Tab-separated table of N, CA and C in Angstrom:
chain	number	residue	atom	x	y	z
A	1	MET	N	4.096	-21.621	0.818
A	1	MET	CA	5.624	-21.239	1.377
A	1	MET	C	5.837	-20.911	3.304
A	2	LYS	N	6.536	-21.593	4.096
A	2	LYS	CA	6.195	-21.268	5.458
A	2	LYS	C	6.863	-20.229	5.376
A	3	ILE	N	6.988	-19.153	6.306
A	3	ILE	CA	7.074	-18.077	6.839
A	3	ILE	C	8.135	-18.239	7.381
A	4	PRO	N	9.648	-17.995	7.281
A	4	PRO	CA	10.260	-17.882	8.496
A	4	PRO	C	10.362	-17.322	9.679
A	5	THR	N	10.445	-17.706	10.816
A	5	THR	CA	10.039	-17.784	12.284
A	5	THR	C	11.561	-17.502	12.738
A	6	ILE	N	12.434	-17.718	12.560
A	6	ILE	CA	13.904	-17.611	13.115
A	6	ILE	C	14.704	-15.950	13.131
A	7	LEU	N	13.902	-15.228	12.050
A	7	LEU	CA	14.657	-13.801	11.639
A	7	LEU	C	13.665	-12.758	12.677
A	8	LYS	N	14.828	-11.785	12.454
A	8	LYS	CA	14.432	-10.696	13.752
A	8	LYS	C	13.016	-10.090	13.775
A	9	HIS	N	12.611	-10.111	12.261
A	9	HIS	CA	11.120	-10.202	12.357
A	9	HIS	C	10.330	-11.363	13.041
A	10	LYS	N	9.529	-11.117	14.024
A	10	LYS	CA	8.476	-12.154	14.470
A	10	LYS	C	7.071	-12.324	14.342
A	11	PRO	N	6.926	-13.219	13.165
A	11	PRO	CA	5.377	-13.593	13.235
A	11	PRO	C	4.163	-14.054	13.660
A	12	VAL	N	3.074	-13.702	13.496
A	12	VAL	CA	1.777	-13.891	14.890
A	12	VAL	C	0.830	-14.052	14.211
A	13	ILE	N	0.523	-13.202	13.186
A	13	ILE	CA	-0.736	-12.962	12.347
A	13	ILE	C	0.174	-13.168	10.666
A	14	VAL	N	-0.060	-14.851	10.120
A	14	VAL	CA	0.294	-14.462	8.928
A	14	VAL	C	-0.604	-15.178	8.047
A	15	SER	N	-0.394	-14.756	6.489
A	15	SER	CA	-1.136	-14.941	5.247
A	15	SER	C	0.102	-15.824	4.354
A	16	GLU	N	0.100	-17.482	4.478
A	16	GLU	CA	1.465	-17.631	4.288
A	16	GLU	C	1.401	-17.912	2.832
A	17	ASN	N	-0.213	-17.844	2.040
A	17	ASN	CA	-0.801	-17.795	0.140
A	17	ASN	C	-0.274	-16.770	-0.322
A	18	TYR	N	0.199	-15.825	0.308
A	18	TYR	CA	-0.222	-14.205	-0.463
A	18	TYR	C	0.170	-14.563	-1.840
A	19	GLU	N	1.046	-15.687	-2.733
A	19	GLU	CA	1.296	-15.898	-3.651
A	19	GLU	C	-0.140	-15.571	-4.826
A	20	ASN	N	-0.909	-16.324	-4.026
A	20	ASN	CA	-1.572	-17.211	-4.691
A	20	ASN	C	-2.707	-15.458	-5.010
A	21	VAL	N	-2.554	-14.818	-4.174
A	21	VAL	CA	-4.292	-13.583	-4.522
A	21	VAL	C	-3.372	-12.234	-4.432
A	22	ASP	N	-2.311	-12.621	-5.024
A	22	ASP	CA	-1.130	-10.575	-4.839
A	22	ASP	C	-1.769	-10.236	-6.741
A	23	GLY	N	-2.404	-9.581	-6.358
A	23	GLY	CA	-3.472	-9.015	-7.553
A	23	GLY	C	-2.853	-9.751	-9.176
A	24	ARG	N	-2.295	-8.525	-9.819
A	24	ARG	CA	-2.188	-9.466	-11.201
A	24	ARG	C	-1.352	-10.283	-11.383
A	25	ASN	N	-0.183	-10.167	-9.946
A	25	ASN	CA	1.052	-11.081	-9.727
A	25	ASN	C	0.758	-12.067	-9.447
A	26	ALA	N	-1.036	-12.467	-9.400
A	26	ALA	CA	-0.958	-13.897	-8.259
A	26	ALA	C	-0.549	-15.142	-9.666
A	27	TYR	N	0.538	-15.717	-8.521
A	27	TYR	CA	0.621	-17.267	-8.665
A	27	TYR	C	1.494	-17.144	-9.534
A	28	HIS	N	2.280	-15.826	-9.635
A	28	HIS	CA	3.436	-15.370	-10.017
A	28	HIS	C	4.453	-14.303	-9.590
A	29	THR	N	4.224	-14.061	-8.685
A	29	THR	CA	5.034	-13.453	-7.825
A	29	THR	C	6.643	-13.665	-6.808
A	30	ASP	N	7.404	-13.074	-6.511
A	30	ASP	CA	8.132	-13.346	-5.290
A	30	ASP	C	7.670	-12.904	-3.611
A	31	ALA	N	6.075	-12.362	-4.004
A	31	ALA	CA	5.881	-11.229	-2.754
A	31	ALA	C	5.235	-13.291	-2.057
A	32	LYS	N	5.340	-13.888	-1.621
A	32	LYS	CA	4.894	-15.006	-1.039
A	32	LYS	C	4.440	-15.850	0.390
A	33	GLY	N	4.412	-14.360	0.791
A	33	GLY	CA	3.635	-14.099	2.826
A	33	GLY	C	3.882	-12.740	2.991
A	34	LEU	N	2.523	-12.527	4.171
A	34	LEU	CA	1.924	-11.126	4.429
A	34	LEU	C	2.109	-11.962	6.361
A	35	SER	N	2.968	-11.035	7.009
A	35	SER	CA	2.743	-11.427	8.470
A	35	SER	C	2.338	-10.530	9.215
A	36	LEU	N	2.052	-10.200	10.397
A	36	LEU	CA	2.124	-9.088	11.243
A	36	LEU	C	2.650	-9.994	12.681
A	37	GLY	N	3.273	-9.046	13.255
A	37	GLY	CA	4.311	-9.184	13.648
A	37	GLY	C	5.025	-8.112	14.912
A	38	LEU	N	6.151	-8.761	15.825
A	38	LEU	CA	7.236	-8.070	16.523
A	38	LEU	C	8.367	-7.432	15.677
A	39	ALA	N	8.355	-5.973	15.544
A	39	ALA	CA	9.443	-5.226	14.539
A	39	ALA	C	10.563	-5.405	14.638
A	40	GLN	N	11.648	-5.893	13.635
A	40	GLN	CA	12.764	-6.246	13.275
A	40	GLN	C	13.278	-5.220	14.670
A	41	TRP	N	13.269	-3.705	14.244
A	41	TRP	CA	13.694	-3.124	15.411
A	41	TRP	C	13.632	-2.570	16.694
A	42	ASN	N	12.776	-3.481	17.220
A	42	ASN	CA	12.446	-3.445	18.493
A	42	ASN	C	13.640	-3.702	19.379
A	43	ASP	N	14.238	-2.994	20.559
A	43	ASP	CA	15.389	-2.253	21.402
A	43	ASP	C	14.645	-3.313	22.827
A	44	ARG	N	15.422	-3.687	23.925
A	44	ARG	CA	15.074	-4.039	24.958
A	44	ARG	C	14.294	-3.538	25.490
A	45	GLY	N	13.338	-3.633	26.371
A	45	GLY	CA	11.918	-2.791	26.770
A	45	GLY	C	10.818	-2.226	25.661
A	46	LYS	N	11.668	-2.132	24.540
A	46	LYS	CA	10.111	-1.560	24.078
A	46	LYS	C	9.888	-2.398	22.746
A	47	VAL	N	8.822	-2.794	22.458
A	47	VAL	CA	7.810	-3.607	21.778
A	47	VAL	C	7.027	-2.308	20.280
A	48	ASP	N	6.851	-3.066	19.090
A	48	ASP	CA	6.551	-2.398	18.410
A	48	ASP	C	5.865	-3.656	17.447
A	49	ILE	N	4.627	-3.293	16.781
A	49	ILE	CA	4.652	-4.378	16.016
A	49	ILE	C	4.591	-3.540	14.392
A	50	SER	N	4.415	-4.666	13.204
A	50	SER	CA	4.435	-4.031	11.886
A	50	SER	C	3.847	-5.464	11.025
A	51	ALA	N	3.882	-4.191	9.693
A	51	ALA	CA	3.821	-5.908	9.093
A	51	ALA	C	4.502	-5.656	7.730
A	52	LYS	N	4.411	-6.886	7.362
A	52	LYS	CA	5.749	-6.793	6.307
A	52	LYS	C	5.172	-8.607	5.722
A	53	VAL	N	6.091	-7.690	4.611
A	53	VAL	CA	5.891	-8.503	2.698
A	53	VAL	C	7.466	-9.321	2.464
A	54	TRP	N	6.840	-10.773	2.942
A	54	TRP	CA	7.814	-12.362	2.301
A	54	TRP	C	8.438	-11.743	1.069
A	55	ARG	N	9.494	-11.926	0.619
A	55	ARG	CA	9.916	-11.486	-0.739
A	55	ARG	C	11.044	-12.600	-0.832
A	56	HIS	N	10.431	-14.257	-2.471
A	56	HIS	CA	11.407	-15.170	-1.850
A	56	HIS	C	11.872	-15.150	-3.623
A	57	THR	N	13.141	-15.177	-3.828
A	57	THR	CA	13.816	-15.362	-5.320
A	57	THR	C	13.499	-16.432	-5.788
A	58	GLY	N	12.929	-17.481	-4.856
A	58	GLY	CA	13.152	-19.030	-5.524
A	58	GLY	C	14.409	-20.068	-4.682
A	59	GLU	N	15.181	-19.222	-4.187
A	59	GLU	CA	16.666	-19.989	-3.931
A	59	GLU	C	16.524	-19.398	-2.143
A	60	LYS	N	16.506	-18.343	-2.364
A	60	LYS	CA	16.599	-17.295	-0.704
A	60	LYS	C	15.171	-16.473	-0.237
A	61	TRP	N	15.571	-15.942	1.064
A	61	TRP	CA	14.153	-14.549	1.134
A	61	TRP	C	15.216	-13.651	0.761
A	62	SER	N	14.197	-12.862	0.200
A	62	SER	CA	14.472	-11.622	-0.418
A	62	SER	C	14.808	-10.756	0.566
A	63	ARG	N	16.643	-9.734	0.560
A	63	ARG	CA	16.096	-8.614	0.998
A	63	ARG	C	15.251	-6.890	0.465
A	64	GLN	N	14.565	-7.493	-0.302
A	64	GLN	CA	13.717	-7.098	-0.618
A	64	GLN	C	11.988	-6.748	-0.280
A	65	SER	N	12.730	-8.349	0.622
A	65	SER	CA	11.018	-7.788	2.082
A	65	SER	C	11.571	-6.733	3.281
A	66	GLU	N	9.557	-6.050	2.655
A	66	GLU	CA	9.457	-4.761	3.577
A	66	GLU	C	8.484	-4.619	4.443
A	67	GLU	N	8.964	-4.492	5.755
A	67	GLU	CA	8.168	-3.800	6.899
A	67	GLU	C	8.172	-2.633	7.175
A	68	LEU	N	7.140	-2.389	7.289
A	68	LEU	CA	6.132	-1.196	7.556
A	68	LEU	C	5.448	-1.426	8.723
A	69	PRO	N	6.019	-0.696	10.415
A	69	PRO	CA	4.875	-0.114	11.246
A	69	PRO	C	3.525	0.099	10.686
A	70	PHE	N	2.037	-0.367	11.180
A	70	PHE	CA	1.059	-0.632	11.146
A	70	PHE	C	0.349	1.317	11.081
A	71	HIS	N	0.964	1.965	11.521
A	71	HIS	CA	0.378	3.413	11.784
A	71	HIS	C	0.580	3.327	9.597
A	72	ARG	N	2.413	3.285	9.433
A	72	ARG	CA	1.926	3.519	8.251
A	72	ARG	C	1.461	2.466	7.145
A	73	VAL	N	1.217	1.275	7.255
A	73	VAL	CA	0.639	0.842	6.405
A	73	VAL	C	-1.444	1.276	6.410
A	74	ILE	N	-1.735	1.590	7.640
A	74	ILE	CA	-3.047	2.498	7.047
A	74	ILE	C	-2.932	3.482	6.912
A	75	ASP	N	-1.684	4.624	6.917
A	75	ASP	CA	-1.557	5.657	6.174
A	75	ASP	C	-2.055	5.295	4.965
A	76	LEU	N	-0.795	4.370	4.138
A	76	LEU	CA	-0.954	4.087	3.170
A	76	LEU	C	-2.412	4.078	2.331
A	77	ALA	N	-3.089	2.927	3.110
A	77	ALA	CA	-4.242	2.497	2.732
A	77	ALA	C	-5.638	3.891	2.294
A	78	ILE	N	-5.104	5.020	3.505
A	78	ILE	CA	-5.785	6.118	3.412
A	78	ILE	C	-5.284	6.906	1.986
A	79	LEU	N	-4.051	6.798	1.812
A	79	LEU	CA	-3.432	7.728	0.695
A	79	LEU	C	-4.315	6.767	-0.216
A	80	ILE	N	-4.173	5.716	-0.907
A	80	ILE	CA	-4.670	5.063	-2.218
A	80	ILE	C	-6.610	5.511	-1.950
A	81	CYS	N	-7.116	5.600	-0.875
A	81	CYS	CA	-8.532	6.062	-1.071
A	81	CYS	C	-8.448	7.489	-1.021
A	82	ARG	N	-7.752	8.667	-0.858
A	82	ARG	CA	-7.979	9.730	-1.148
A	82	ARG	C	-7.364	9.245	-2.841
A	83	ALA	N	-6.672	8.952	-3.189
A	83	ALA	CA	-6.212	9.459	-5.050
A	83	ALA	C	-7.198	8.443	-5.477
A	84	LYS	N	-7.491	7.274	-5.482
A	84	LYS	CA	-8.756	7.086	-6.134
A	84	LYS	C	-10.182	8.129	-5.933
A	85	LEU	N	-10.443	8.461	-5.073
A	85	LEU	CA	-11.289	9.651	-4.950
A	85	LEU	C	-10.666	10.260	-6.109
A	86	HIS	N	-9.886	10.999	-6.117
A	86	HIS	CA	-9.422	11.983	-6.986
A	86	HIS	C	-9.700	11.867	-8.183
A	87	PHE	N	-9.232	10.493	-8.204
A	87	PHE	CA	-9.041	10.164	-9.947
A	87	PHE	C	-10.585	9.809	-10.731
A	88	GLN	N	-11.996	9.713	-9.597
A	88	GLN	CA	-13.029	9.391	-10.548
A	88	GLN	C	-13.128	10.840	-10.609
A	89	ASP	N	-13.193	12.072	-10.564
A	89	ASP	CA	-13.704	13.244	-11.587
A	89	ASP	C	-12.000	13.400	-11.812
A	90	ALA	N	-11.187	13.492	-11.914
A	90	ALA	CA	-10.400	13.759	-12.568
A	90	ALA	C	-10.413	14.244	-13.864
A	91	TYR	N	-11.029	13.790	-14.604
A	91	TYR	CA	-11.679	13.773	-16.243
A	91	TYR	C	-12.016	15.181	-15.836
A	92	ARG	N	-12.354	16.133	-15.035
A	92	ARG	CA	-12.914	17.576	-15.507
A	92	ARG	C	-11.797	18.241	-15.186
A	93	TYR	N	-10.446	17.879	-15.240
A	93	TYR	CA	-9.261	18.714	-15.244
A	93	TYR	C	-8.444	17.939	-16.455
A	94	GLU	N	-8.223	19.526	-17.195
A	94	GLU	CA	-7.214	18.856	-19.178
A	94	GLU	C	-6.180	18.428	-18.831
A	95	LYS	N	-5.206	18.254	-17.447
A	95	LYS	CA	-4.225	17.561	-16.970
A	95	LYS	C	-4.437	16.358	-16.113
A	96	LEU	N	-5.709	16.334	-15.466
A	96	LEU	CA	-5.886	15.425	-14.569
A	96	LEU	C	-5.632	15.674	-13.162
A	97	TYR	N	-5.039	17.027	-12.576
A	97	TYR	CA	-5.221	17.551	-11.731
A	97	TYR	C	-5.727	19.164	-11.896
A	98	ASP	N	-5.546	20.179	-11.141
A	98	ASP	CA	-5.561	21.513	-11.105
A	98	ASP	C	-4.192	22.161	-10.885
A	99	SER	N	-3.655	22.756	-11.540
A	99	SER	CA	-2.136	22.756	-11.815
A	99	SER	C	-1.965	23.780	-10.901
A	100	GLU	N	-3.469	24.736	-10.765
A	100	GLU	CA	-2.752	26.032	-9.704
A	100	GLU	C	-2.976	25.662	-8.214
A	101	ASN	N	-3.672	24.349	-8.066
A	101	ASN	CA	-4.059	24.094	-6.700
A	101	ASN	C	-3.425	22.365	-6.238
A	102	PRO	N	-2.472	22.002	-6.672
A	102	PRO	CA	-1.686	20.463	-6.696
A	102	PRO	C	-2.840	19.541	-5.541
A	103	ILE	N	-2.779	20.355	-4.915
A	103	ILE	CA	-2.911	19.716	-3.228
A	103	ILE	C	-4.794	19.024	-3.101
A	104	ILE	N	-4.561	17.345	-3.552
A	104	ILE	CA	-5.627	16.972	-3.535
A	104	ILE	C	-7.304	17.461	-2.110
A	105	ASP	N	-5.707	16.882	-0.793
A	105	ASP	CA	-6.364	16.989	0.733
A	105	ASP	C	-5.602	17.267	1.445
A	106	ARG	N	-6.270	17.307	2.889
A	106	ARG	CA	-5.276	17.529	3.797
A	106	ARG	C	-6.203	16.533	5.223
A	107	VAL	N	-5.827	15.549	5.666
A	107	VAL	CA	-6.285	14.614	5.783
A	107	VAL	C	-6.150	14.446	7.638
A	108	GLY	N	-6.609	14.807	7.934
A	108	GLY	CA	-6.142	15.316	9.812
A	108	GLY	C	-5.525	14.171	10.581
A	109	LEU	N	-4.723	13.861	11.338
A	109	LEU	CA	-3.645	13.232	11.513
A	109	LEU	C	-2.990	13.689	13.288
A	110	GLN	N	-3.397	13.233	14.300
A	110	GLN	CA	-2.298	13.581	15.483
A	110	GLN	C	-2.214	15.694	16.022
A	111	GLY	N	-2.940	15.953	15.423
A	111	GLY	CA	-3.261	17.247	15.846
A	111	GLY	C	-2.258	18.019	14.638
A	112	ASP	N	-2.275	17.410	13.700
A	112	ASP	CA	-1.699	17.850	11.884
A	112	ASP	C	-2.166	17.999	11.201
A	113	ALA	N	-1.616	17.727	10.055
A	113	ALA	CA	-2.430	17.142	8.902
A	113	ALA	C	-1.638	16.376	7.703
A	114	MET	N	-1.846	15.152	7.473
A	114	MET	CA	-0.854	14.532	6.360
A	114	MET	C	-1.732	15.170	4.927
A	115	THR	N	-0.695	15.867	4.362
A	115	THR	CA	-1.029	16.726	3.346
A	115	THR	C	-1.205	15.784	1.574
A	116	VAL	N	-1.952	15.363	0.914
A	116	VAL	CA	-2.445	14.795	-0.658
A	116	VAL	C	-1.945	15.898	-1.699
A	117	ALA	N	-0.860	15.219	-2.492
A	117	ALA	CA	-0.936	16.049	-3.836
A	117	ALA	C	-0.424	15.411	-4.423
A	118	VAL	N	-0.830	16.195	-5.735
A	118	VAL	CA	0.225	16.187	-7.677
A	118	VAL	C	1.777	16.482	-6.742
A	119	CYS	N	2.027	15.551	-7.507
A	119	CYS	CA	3.811	15.628	-7.194
A	119	CYS	C	4.448	16.727	-8.549
A	120	THR	N	4.054	17.078	-8.505
A	120	THR	CA	4.841	18.677	-9.197
A	120	THR	C	6.369	19.149	-9.628
A	121	GLU	N	6.848	18.622	-8.316
A	121	GLU	CA	8.515	18.292	-9.028
A	121	GLU	C	8.517	17.226	-9.550
A	122	ASN	N	8.061	16.330	-9.885
A	122	ASN	CA	8.000	15.650	-11.050
A	122	ASN	C	7.942	16.441	-12.428
A	123	GLU	N	9.161	16.050	-13.423
A	123	GLU	CA	9.111	16.654	-14.784
A	123	GLU	C	8.243	16.007	-15.661
A	124	LYS	N	7.642	15.303	-15.178
A	124	LYS	CA	7.219	14.088	-16.185
A	124	LYS	C	5.759	14.247	-15.933
A	125	ILE	N	5.409	14.812	-14.829
A	125	ILE	CA	4.077	14.547	-13.839
A	125	ILE	C	2.729	14.798	-15.263
A	126	ASN	N	3.094	15.188	-15.923
A	126	ASN	CA	1.742	15.267	-17.261
A	126	ASN	C	1.528	13.757	-17.761
A	127	GLU	N	2.801	12.961	-18.244
A	127	GLU	CA	3.031	12.178	-19.244
A	127	GLU	C	2.305	11.447	-17.936
A	128	ASP	N	2.934	11.231	-16.645
A	128	ASP	CA	2.760	10.038	-15.275
A	128	ASP	C	1.430	10.167	-15.232
A	129	ILE	N	1.174	11.076	-14.846
A	129	ILE	CA	-0.695	11.130	-14.167
A	129	ILE	C	-0.932	10.322	-15.400
A	130	LYS	N	-1.052	10.141	-16.357
A	130	LYS	CA	-2.186	9.948	-17.346
A	130	LYS	C	-1.798	8.365	-17.198
A	131	LEU	N	-0.639	7.750	-17.339
A	131	LEU	CA	0.138	6.684	-16.687
A	131	LEU	C	-0.888	5.846	-15.675
A	132	PHE	N	-0.796	6.949	-14.237
A	132	PHE	CA	-1.042	6.085	-13.762
A	132	PHE	C	-2.431	5.657	-13.076
A	133	SER	N	-3.539	7.035	-13.930
A	133	SER	CA	-4.939	7.137	-14.233
A	133	SER	C	-5.299	5.616	-14.627
A	134	GLN	N	-4.337	5.697	-15.915
A	134	GLN	CA	-4.860	4.740	-16.769
A	134	GLN	C	-4.415	3.060	-16.416
A	135	ALA	N	-3.968	2.976	-15.272
A	135	ALA	CA	-2.782	1.917	-14.450
A	135	ALA	C	-4.484	1.516	-12.894
A	136	LEU	N	-4.637	2.297	-12.837
A	136	LEU	CA	-5.997	2.700	-11.687
A	136	LEU	C	-7.023	2.014	-12.015
A	137	SER	N	-6.996	2.705	-13.470
A	137	SER	CA	-8.621	1.911	-13.933
A	137	SER	C	-8.381	0.984	-14.209
A	138	ASP	N	-7.192	0.243	-14.597
A	138	ASP	CA	-6.946	-1.072	-15.649
A	138	ASP	C	-7.678	-2.252	-14.127
A	139	ASP	N	-6.944	-1.634	-12.719
A	139	ASP	CA	-6.893	-2.249	-11.519
A	139	ASP	C	-8.585	-1.953	-10.587
A	140	ASP	N	-8.982	-1.522	-11.133
A	140	ASP	CA	-10.366	-1.161	-10.687
A	140	ASP	C	-10.695	-2.110	-9.730
A	141	GLU	N	-11.000	-3.126	-10.742
A	141	GLU	CA	-11.766	-4.320	-10.078
A	141	GLU	C	-11.242	-5.101	-8.950
A	142	LEU	N	-9.710	-5.286	-9.315
A	142	LEU	CA	-8.907	-5.644	-7.755
A	142	LEU	C	-8.909	-5.165	-6.748
A	143	ILE	N	-8.513	-3.430	-6.811
A	143	ILE	CA	-8.743	-2.889	-5.989
A	143	ILE	C	-9.681	-2.748	-5.353
A	144	GLY	N	-10.809	-2.653	-6.206
A	144	GLY	CA	-12.341	-1.786	-5.414
A	144	GLY	C	-12.848	-3.611	-4.451
A	145	GLU	N	-12.601	-4.624	-5.164
A	145	GLU	CA	-12.536	-5.822	-4.304
A	145	GLU	C	-11.963	-5.088	-2.759
A	146	ARG	N	-10.511	-5.376	-2.918
A	146	ARG	CA	-9.792	-5.120	-1.831
A	146	ARG	C	-10.565	-4.020	-0.745
A	147	LEU	N	-11.005	-2.984	-1.297
A	147	LEU	CA	-11.179	-1.765	-1.016
A	147	LEU	C	-13.179	-2.147	-0.324
A	148	ARG	N	-13.977	-2.805	-0.798
A	148	ARG	CA	-15.127	-3.211	-0.510
A	148	ARG	C	-14.798	-4.474	0.743
A	149	VAL	N	-13.989	-5.368	1.148
A	149	VAL	CA	-13.820	-5.948	2.419
A	149	VAL	C	-13.199	-5.432	3.551
A	150	LEU	N	-12.101	-3.576	2.841
A	150	LEU	CA	-11.871	-3.411	4.197
A	150	LEU	C	-13.198	-2.386	4.799
A	151	SER	N	-13.744	-2.108	3.555
A	151	SER	CA	-14.989	-1.409	4.496
A	151	SER	C	-16.143	-2.096	5.371
A	152	ARG	N	-16.167	-3.824	4.975
A	152	ARG	CA	-17.235	-4.092	5.399
A	152	ARG	C	-16.245	-4.515	6.967
A	153	THR	N	-14.793	-5.088	6.646
A	153	THR	CA	-14.199	-5.144	8.238
A	153	THR	C	-13.974	-3.695	8.870
A	154	LEU	N	-13.817	-2.804	8.608
A	154	LEU	CA	-14.408	-1.868	9.545
A	154	LEU	C	-15.490	-1.523	10.248
A	155	LYS	N	-16.741	-1.826	9.013
A	155	LYS	CA	-18.149	-1.912	10.334
A	155	LYS	C	-18.115	-2.562	10.985
A	156	GLU	N	-17.559	-3.566	10.327
A	156	GLU	CA	-17.538	-4.930	11.774
A	156	GLU	C	-17.198	-4.694	13.192
A	157	MET	N	-15.577	-3.861	12.774
A	157	MET	CA	-15.615	-3.008	13.641
A	157	MET	C	-15.953	-2.096	14.710
A	158	GLY	N	-16.413	-1.725	14.266
A	158	GLY	CA	-17.619	-0.488	14.523
A	158	GLY	C	-17.130	0.517	13.819
A	159	TYR	N	-16.053	1.104	13.511
A	159	TYR	CA	-15.998	2.720	12.620
A	159	TYR	C	-16.501	2.476	11.013
């Protein structure tokens, strides 16, 4: 499906067949494309770039389409990686995390650090963390494939 170019987000690099590779939802998803382009929130004289997930209801482009600045996309990738790393050894904890110290990591960024932690404010965290862990395990092949591609690409880029 062709991504629209007349809306506020201006696509530059696109994947218009994302619906074919959208994880467990492949071929049955409303996420029809991904794009990298000029952000919809740009003001005169200021240019931000963003990533966008284009969703289509079958009749029109959805308001649930999401646009994110690149640094947030990468921050989400870091968060996923740190979570995946945590759950590799989470079986060591009775509740799948250290309830005395729910902080998993502090990732240094921009002179400070992004805290990665278990959300103990969630009143059902003990149930939800088990469900999350199981879903992460169930999707290991899908996530692992993408992480291997990401790793290979980062190495090609010199990282």
